[in-house]
Amino acid sequence: MRYFTSVSDLGDLSEALRLAKEIKADRFKYDTLGRHKTLMMVFFNSSLRTRLSTQKAALNLGMNVIVLDVNAGAWKLETERGVIMDGDKPEHLLEAIPVMGCYCDIIGVRSFAGLTSREYDYGEVVLNNFIKYSGRPVFSMEAATGHPLQGFADIITIEEHKTKPRPKVVMSWAPHPRALPQAVPNSFAQWSLAAGYDLVITHPHGYELDERFTKGATIEYDREKAFEGADFVYAKNWSAYAGDNYGAILSKDRSWTVDSRTMALTNDAYFMHCLPVRRNMIVTDDVIESPRSLVIPETANREISATVVLKKMLESL
Ligand code: AN0
Ligand code: CP
């Protein structure tokens, strides 16, 4: 696997889930595969889980790791082509990328959506520049439109906890004070559908996601109806995708916060969120602290999804 940006890059999903189970049982099973290979993790945005879990995954495979926080210590980077660089940015991304490629064998990139231009974000310009100019295999550590390592970890977690072959999984929009990208909900929808779950997405009008990620899911605007009989509730905020509202906050309605009253409508559902989460905006303290909360098992499975992905990339070197 040279590139990992979406579920389709992984090949057979059930085989990848089998490998995830094998690695979880013995995470050092392939600890010589990455000997003398270097992973470079490039962050244009903040991270706790991705930074730690991907680094741990690389160590499981015997790799060396370099972490670059672009906004802390590197030269400020220009990203637009054609710009006369007489401002505060001394270096261009188009040189910086092949420079990074000189010092590693595999590159992971975190580059969030700017939420000002749908065309620029959904063109995945930064991630695609790494694919084009680094000369190295590249994987997404959450780019503008997807967070595949998170989507993979989420379905590993559902597979571990489901009690029926096709669980009802509800992805529910929840309020947040700042505009967030659609990357996490796009990937959760894409991976849940690929895994064959009965996926219901509920959100206020105007929060419709890109159908390329959600085709096959049921969109239910009546939130209480959506929650009825759910086996898993996945809460997430995202900003508007559709129409002229790209990147906008259309609602901060706190009646969409996941609480014990709405969870009581479900089939004793598990609660899920990718983290970081704003308590009592997205979810109440009691729901996230309840024994049905899977937020920490999801996080733990980030190490597993990253180990599977890096193993498959190392095998293609
Ligand atoms: C990011 C997002 O919603 O995409 C990262 C989530 C993994 N969240 C925030 O910026 C709070
Ligand atoms: N879930 C997740 O990707 O978290 P970080 O932003 O902390 O990496």
CSV table of C-alpha atoms and ligand atoms in Angstrom, one decimal:
chain,number,residue,atom,x,y,z
A,1,MET,CA,0.0,0.0,0.0
A,2,ARG,CA,1.7,3.2,-1.2
A,3,TYR,CA,-1.0,5.6,0.0
A,4,PHE,CA,-3.6,5.6,2.7
A,5,THR,CA,-6.2,8.3,2.5
A,6,SER,CA,-9.5,6.3,2.5
A,7,VAL,CA,-11.0,2.9,3.2
A,8,SER,CA,-10.6,1.7,-0.4
A,9,ASP,CA,-6.7,1.9,-0.1
A,10,LEU,CA,-6.8,-0.9,2.5
A,11,GLY,CA,-8.1,-3.5,0.1
A,12,ASP,CA,-10.2,-6.3,1.7
A,13,LEU,CA,-11.6,-4.8,4.8
A,14,SER,CA,-12.4,-8.1,6.6
A,15,GLU,CA,-8.8,-9.1,6.0
A,16,ALA,CA,-7.6,-5.8,7.5
A,17,LEU,CA,-9.9,-6.3,10.5
A,18,ARG,CA,-8.4,-9.8,10.9
A,19,LEU,CA,-4.9,-8.3,10.9
A,20,ALA,CA,-6.0,-5.7,13.5
A,21,LYS,CA,-7.1,-8.5,15.8
A,22,GLU,CA,-3.9,-10.4,15.3
A,23,ILE,CA,-1.8,-7.3,16.0
A,24,LYS,CA,-3.9,-6.4,19.1
A,25,ALA,CA,-3.2,-9.9,20.5
A,26,ASP,CA,0.6,-9.4,19.8
A,27,ARG,CA,1.5,-5.9,18.8
A,28,PHE,CA,5.2,-6.6,18.5
A,29,LYS,CA,4.7,-9.6,16.1
A,30,TYR,CA,6.2,-7.6,13.2
A,31,ASP,CA,8.8,-5.7,15.3
A,32,THR,CA,11.7,-6.2,12.8
A,33,LEU,CA,9.7,-5.1,9.7
A,34,GLY,CA,10.6,-1.5,10.1
A,35,ARG,CA,14.3,-1.9,11.0
A,36,HIS,CA,16.3,1.0,9.6
A,37,LYS,CA,13.1,2.6,8.2
A,38,THR,CA,12.1,6.1,9.2
A,39,LEU,CA,8.6,7.5,9.6
A,40,MET,CA,8.2,11.3,9.4
A,41,MET,CA,5.0,12.7,11.0
A,42,VAL,CA,4.2,16.2,9.7
A,43,PHE,CA,1.7,18.2,11.7
A,44,PHE,CA,0.2,21.4,10.4
A,45,ASN,CA,-2.4,21.2,13.2
A,46,SER,CA,-2.5,20.2,16.9
A,47,SER,CA,-2.8,16.6,18.0
A,48,LEU,CA,-2.7,14.4,21.1
A,49,ARG,CA,-3.9,10.9,20.0
A,50,THR,CA,-2.6,10.8,16.4
A,51,ARG,CA,0.8,12.0,17.5
A,52,LEU,CA,1.1,9.4,20.3
A,53,SER,CA,-0.7,6.4,18.7
A,54,THR,CA,1.1,6.7,15.3
A,55,GLN,CA,4.5,7.0,17.0
A,56,LYS,CA,3.7,4.0,19.1
A,57,ALA,CA,2.6,2.0,16.1
A,58,ALA,CA,5.9,2.8,14.3
A,59,LEU,CA,7.9,1.7,17.5
A,60,ASN,CA,5.9,-1.5,17.5
A,61,LEU,CA,7.2,-2.2,14.0
A,62,GLY,CA,10.8,-1.3,14.9
A,63,MET,CA,10.8,2.0,12.9
A,64,ASN,CA,12.6,5.2,13.8
A,65,VAL,CA,10.4,8.3,14.0
A,66,ILE,CA,10.8,12.0,13.3
A,67,VAL,CA,8.0,14.4,14.3
A,68,LEU,CA,7.8,17.8,12.7
A,69,ASP,CA,5.4,20.4,14.0
A,70,VAL,CA,5.5,22.8,11.1
A,71,ASN,CA,4.2,25.8,13.1
A,72,ALA,CA,6.7,25.3,15.9
A,73,GLY,CA,10.3,25.8,14.8
A,74,ALA,CA,10.2,25.3,11.0
A,75,TRP,CA,10.2,28.1,8.5
A,76,LYS,CA,6.8,29.6,7.9
A,77,LEU,CA,5.6,28.0,4.6
A,78,GLU,CA,3.9,29.5,1.6
A,79,THR,CA,1.4,27.1,0.1
A,80,GLU,CA,0.0,29.0,-2.9
A,81,ARG,CA,1.8,28.7,-6.2
A,82,GLY,CA,2.5,31.9,-8.1
A,83,VAL,CA,2.8,34.1,-5.0
A,84,ILE,CA,5.6,36.7,-4.9
A,85,MET,CA,7.2,35.7,-1.7
A,86,ASP,CA,8.0,39.1,-0.3
A,87,GLY,CA,6.0,38.6,2.9
A,88,ASP,CA,6.6,36.7,6.2
A,89,LYS,CA,7.0,33.2,4.7
A,90,PRO,CA,10.6,32.4,3.8
A,91,GLU,CA,10.0,28.9,2.3
A,92,HIS,CA,7.6,27.3,-0.1
A,93,LEU,CA,5.8,24.0,0.5
A,94,LEU,CA,6.9,22.8,-2.9
A,95,GLU,CA,10.5,22.8,-1.8
A,96,ALA,CA,9.8,21.8,1.8
A,97,ILE,CA,8.0,18.6,0.8
A,98,PRO,CA,10.8,17.0,-1.2
A,99,VAL,CA,13.2,18.2,1.5
A,100,MET,CA,11.2,16.2,4.1
A,101,GLY,CA,11.2,13.2,1.7
A,102,CYS,CA,15.0,13.2,1.7
A,103,TYR,CA,15.1,12.1,5.4
A,104,CYS,CA,12.5,9.4,5.7
A,105,ASP,CA,10.8,6.3,4.1
A,106,ILE,CA,7.1,7.0,4.9
A,107,ILE,CA,5.3,10.3,5.6
A,108,GLY,CA,2.2,10.9,7.6
A,109,VAL,CA,0.5,14.3,7.2
A,110,ARG,CA,-2.0,16.2,9.4
A,111,SER,CA,-3.5,19.1,7.5
A,112,PHE,CA,-7.0,20.2,8.4
A,113,ALA,CA,-9.5,21.9,6.2
A,114,GLY,CA,-9.2,25.7,6.2
A,115,LEU,CA,-13.1,25.9,5.8
A,116,THR,CA,-12.9,28.9,3.5
A,117,SER,CA,-12.9,27.2,0.1
A,118,ARG,CA,-14.7,23.9,-0.4
A,119,GLU,CA,-12.9,23.5,-3.7
A,120,TYR,CA,-9.5,23.9,-2.1
A,121,ASP,CA,-10.3,21.6,0.9
A,122,TYR,CA,-12.1,18.9,-1.1
A,123,GLY,CA,-9.2,19.0,-3.7
A,124,GLU,CA,-7.0,17.9,-0.7
A,125,VAL,CA,-4.3,20.2,-2.1
A,126,VAL,CA,-1.8,19.8,0.8
A,127,LEU,CA,-2.1,16.0,1.0
A,128,ASN,CA,-1.9,15.6,-2.7
A,129,ASN,CA,1.2,17.8,-2.9
A,130,PHE,CA,2.9,15.4,-0.5
A,131,ILE,CA,1.8,12.5,-2.7
A,132,LYS,CA,3.1,14.2,-5.8
A,133,TYR,CA,6.3,15.8,-4.6
A,134,SER,CA,7.7,13.8,-1.6
A,135,GLY,CA,8.7,10.7,-3.5
A,136,ARG,CA,7.5,8.7,-0.5
A,137,PRO,CA,4.5,6.7,0.4
A,138,VAL,CA,2.1,9.0,2.2
A,139,PHE,CA,-0.8,8.5,4.7
A,140,SER,CA,-3.4,10.9,6.1
A,141,MET,CA,-3.3,11.7,9.8
A,142,GLU,CA,-6.5,13.7,9.2
A,143,ALA,CA,-6.4,15.8,6.1
A,144,ALA,CA,-9.0,18.2,4.8
A,145,THR,CA,-11.8,15.7,4.0
A,146,GLY,CA,-11.0,12.5,5.9
A,147,HIS,CA,-9.5,10.9,9.0
A,148,PRO,CA,-9.1,7.3,7.9
A,149,LEU,CA,-6.9,6.2,10.9
A,150,GLN,CA,-9.8,7.3,13.1
A,151,GLY,CA,-12.5,5.6,10.9
A,152,PHE,CA,-10.5,2.4,11.0
A,153,ALA,CA,-10.1,2.5,14.8
A,154,ASP,CA,-13.8,3.2,15.2
A,155,ILE,CA,-14.9,0.2,13.3
A,156,ILE,CA,-12.3,-2.0,15.0
A,157,THR,CA,-14.0,-0.8,18.3
A,158,ILE,CA,-17.5,-1.5,17.0
A,159,GLU,CA,-16.5,-5.0,15.8
A,160,GLU,CA,-15.2,-5.7,19.3
A,161,HIS,CA,-18.5,-4.6,21.0
A,162,LYS,CA,-21.3,-5.5,18.6
A,163,THR,CA,-23.7,-8.3,19.5
A,164,LYS,CA,-25.4,-8.6,16.1
A,165,PRO,CA,-24.0,-8.9,12.6
A,166,ARG,CA,-25.5,-5.6,11.4
A,167,PRO,CA,-25.8,-3.1,14.3
A,168,LYS,CA,-27.7,0.1,14.1
A,169,VAL,CA,-25.1,2.9,14.3
A,170,VAL,CA,-26.3,6.5,14.7
A,171,MET,CA,-24.0,9.4,13.9
A,172,SER,CA,-25.4,12.4,15.6
A,173,TRP,CA,-24.3,16.0,15.0
A,174,ALA,CA,-23.8,17.9,18.2
A,175,PRO,CA,-23.1,21.6,19.0
A,176,HIS,CA,-19.6,23.1,19.3
A,177,PRO,CA,-18.5,26.8,19.7
A,178,ARG,CA,-16.1,26.7,16.8
A,179,ALA,CA,-16.3,25.6,13.2
A,180,LEU,CA,-14.9,22.1,12.7
A,181,PRO,CA,-14.1,20.2,9.5
A,182,GLN,CA,-16.2,17.4,8.1
A,183,ALA,CA,-13.2,15.0,8.0
A,184,VAL,CA,-14.2,12.8,11.0
A,185,PRO,CA,-17.9,12.4,10.1
A,186,ASN,CA,-17.0,11.8,6.4
A,187,SER,CA,-14.6,9.0,7.4
A,188,PHE,CA,-16.9,7.5,10.1
A,189,ALA,CA,-19.7,7.3,7.5
A,190,GLN,CA,-17.5,5.8,4.9
A,191,TRP,CA,-15.9,3.2,7.1
A,192,SER,CA,-19.3,2.2,8.8
A,193,LEU,CA,-20.9,1.7,5.4
A,194,ALA,CA,-17.9,-0.3,4.1
A,195,ALA,CA,-18.3,-2.5,7.3
A,196,GLY,CA,-21.9,-3.0,6.4
A,197,TYR,CA,-23.6,-1.4,9.4
A,198,ASP,CA,-27.1,0.1,9.4
A,199,LEU,CA,-25.9,3.7,9.5
A,200,VAL,CA,-28.4,6.5,10.4
A,201,ILE,CA,-27.1,10.1,10.3
A,202,THR,CA,-29.0,12.8,12.2
A,203,HIS,CA,-28.4,16.5,12.1
A,204,PRO,CA,-30.2,19.8,11.9
A,205,HIS,CA,-31.2,20.9,8.4
A,206,GLY,CA,-28.3,22.4,6.5
A,207,TYR,CA,-25.6,20.0,7.9
A,208,GLU,CA,-25.9,17.5,5.0
A,209,LEU,CA,-22.5,15.9,4.3
A,210,ASP,CA,-20.9,15.1,0.9
A,211,GLU,CA,-22.8,12.1,-0.5
A,212,ARG,CA,-19.6,10.6,-1.7
A,213,PHE,CA,-19.1,9.6,1.9
A,214,THR,CA,-22.7,9.0,3.1
A,215,LYS,CA,-24.3,7.3,0.1
A,216,GLY,CA,-26.2,4.3,1.6
A,217,ALA,CA,-26.8,5.8,5.0
A,218,THR,CA,-30.3,6.9,6.2
A,219,ILE,CA,-30.6,10.7,6.9
A,220,GLU,CA,-33.1,11.2,9.7
A,221,TYR,CA,-33.8,14.8,10.8
A,222,ASP,CA,-35.9,13.7,13.7
A,223,ARG,CA,-33.2,13.1,16.3
A,224,GLU,CA,-35.3,11.1,18.7
A,225,LYS,CA,-36.5,8.8,16.0
A,226,ALA,CA,-32.9,8.3,14.9
A,227,PHE,CA,-31.8,7.3,18.4
A,228,GLU,CA,-34.6,4.7,18.8
A,229,GLY,CA,-33.1,1.2,19.0
A,230,ALA,CA,-29.5,2.4,18.3
A,231,ASP,CA,-26.7,0.0,19.3
A,232,PHE,CA,-24.0,2.7,18.9
A,233,VAL,CA,-24.2,6.5,19.1
A,234,TYR,CA,-21.3,8.4,17.5
A,235,ALA,CA,-21.5,12.0,18.4
A,236,LYS,CA,-19.6,14.6,16.4
A,237,ASN,CA,-19.8,18.3,15.5
A,238,TRP,CA,-19.1,19.4,12.0
A,239,SER,CA,-19.5,22.7,10.1
A,240,ALA,CA,-21.8,23.0,7.1
A,241,TYR,CA,-20.7,21.4,3.9
A,242,ALA,CA,-23.5,22.1,1.4
A,243,GLY,CA,-24.6,25.2,-0.6
A,244,ASP,CA,-23.2,28.6,0.1
A,245,ASN,CA,-22.7,27.9,3.8
A,246,TYR,CA,-19.5,25.9,3.5
A,247,GLY,CA,-17.6,26.0,6.8
A,248,ALA,CA,-20.3,27.9,8.6
A,249,ILE,CA,-21.8,27.3,12.0
A,250,LEU,CA,-25.6,27.1,11.4
A,251,SER,CA,-26.6,26.1,14.9
A,252,LYS,CA,-25.3,25.9,18.5
A,253,ASP,CA,-28.6,24.3,19.7
A,254,ARG,CA,-27.7,22.6,22.9
A,255,SER,CA,-30.8,20.4,22.8
A,256,TRP,CA,-28.5,18.3,20.4
A,257,THR,CA,-26.1,17.6,23.2
A,258,VAL,CA,-26.0,13.8,23.9
A,259,ASP,CA,-27.4,13.3,27.4
A,260,SER,CA,-28.9,10.4,29.4
A,261,ARG,CA,-32.4,11.2,28.3
A,262,THR,CA,-31.6,10.7,24.6
A,263,MET,CA,-29.4,7.7,25.4
A,264,ALA,CA,-32.4,6.2,27.1
A,265,LEU,CA,-34.2,6.0,23.7
A,266,THR,CA,-31.5,3.6,22.4
A,267,ASN,CA,-31.0,-0.1,22.7
A,268,ASP,CA,-28.6,0.6,25.7
A,269,ALA,CA,-26.2,2.0,23.1
A,270,TYR,CA,-22.5,2.4,23.5
A,271,PHE,CA,-21.4,6.1,23.3
A,272,MET,CA,-18.5,6.9,20.9
A,273,HIS,CA,-16.5,10.1,20.0
A,274,CYS,CA,-13.1,10.5,18.4
A,275,LEU,CA,-11.9,13.0,21.1
A,276,PRO,CA,-11.0,15.7,21.9
A,277,VAL,CA,-14.5,16.4,23.1
A,278,ARG,CA,-16.0,19.4,24.8
A,279,ARG,CA,-18.0,18.1,27.7
A,280,ASN,CA,-21.6,19.4,28.1
A,281,MET,CA,-21.5,20.8,24.6
A,282,ILE,CA,-21.2,17.5,22.7
A,283,VAL,CA,-22.0,15.1,25.5
A,284,THR,CA,-22.8,15.3,29.2
A,285,ASP,CA,-20.4,14.3,31.9
A,286,ASP,CA,-22.6,11.3,33.0
A,287,VAL,CA,-22.8,9.8,29.5
A,288,ILE,CA,-19.1,10.1,28.7
A,289,GLU,CA,-18.3,8.7,32.1
A,290,SER,CA,-20.8,5.8,31.9
A,291,PRO,CA,-19.8,2.2,31.5
A,292,ARG,CA,-21.2,2.3,28.0
A,293,SER,CA,-18.7,5.0,26.9
A,294,LEU,CA,-16.2,3.7,24.4
A,295,VAL,CA,-14.1,6.8,24.0
A,296,ILE,CA,-11.0,5.3,25.6
A,297,PRO,CA,-11.2,1.9,23.8
A,298,GLU,CA,-11.5,3.9,20.5
A,299,THR,CA,-8.3,5.8,21.4
A,300,ALA,CA,-6.5,2.6,22.3
A,301,ASN,CA,-7.5,1.1,18.9
A,302,ARG,CA,-5.8,4.1,17.2
A,303,GLU,CA,-2.5,2.3,17.9
A,304,ILE,CA,-3.8,-0.8,16.3
A,305,SER,CA,-5.2,0.9,13.2
A,306,ALA,CA,-1.9,2.7,12.7
A,307,THR,CA,0.1,-0.5,13.2
A,308,VAL,CA,-1.9,-2.2,10.5
A,309,VAL,CA,-1.5,0.7,8.1
A,310,LEU,CA,2.2,1.1,8.6
A,311,LYS,CA,2.8,-2.6,8.3
A,312,LYS,CA,1.1,-2.6,4.9
A,313,MET,CA,3.1,0.5,3.8
A,314,LEU,CA,6.4,-1.0,5.0
A,315,GLU,CA,5.6,-4.1,2.9
A,316,SER,CA,5.3,-2.0,-0.2
A,317,LEU,CA,8.8,-0.3,0.2
B,1,AN0,C1,-10.7,18.1,15.1
B,1,AN0,C2,-11.9,17.8,14.1
B,1,AN0,O1,-13.0,17.9,14.5
B,1,AN0,O2,-11.6,17.5,12.9
B,1,AN0,C3,-9.9,16.9,15.3
B,1,AN0,C4,-10.6,15.7,15.7
B,1,AN0,C5,-9.8,14.5,15.7
B,1,AN0,N1,-11.2,18.6,16.3
B,1,AN0,C6,-11.0,19.8,16.8
B,1,AN0,O3,-10.3,20.6,16.1
B,1,AN0,C7,-11.5,20.1,18.2
B,2,CP,N1,-8.9,11.7,17.5
B,2,CP,C1,-7.8,12.4,17.1
B,2,CP,O1,-7.3,12.3,16.0
B,2,CP,O2,-7.2,13.1,18.1
B,2,CP,P1,-6.0,14.1,18.0
B,2,CP,O3,-6.5,15.3,17.2
B,2,CP,O4,-5.6,14.5,19.4
B,2,CP,O5,-4.9,13.5,17.2
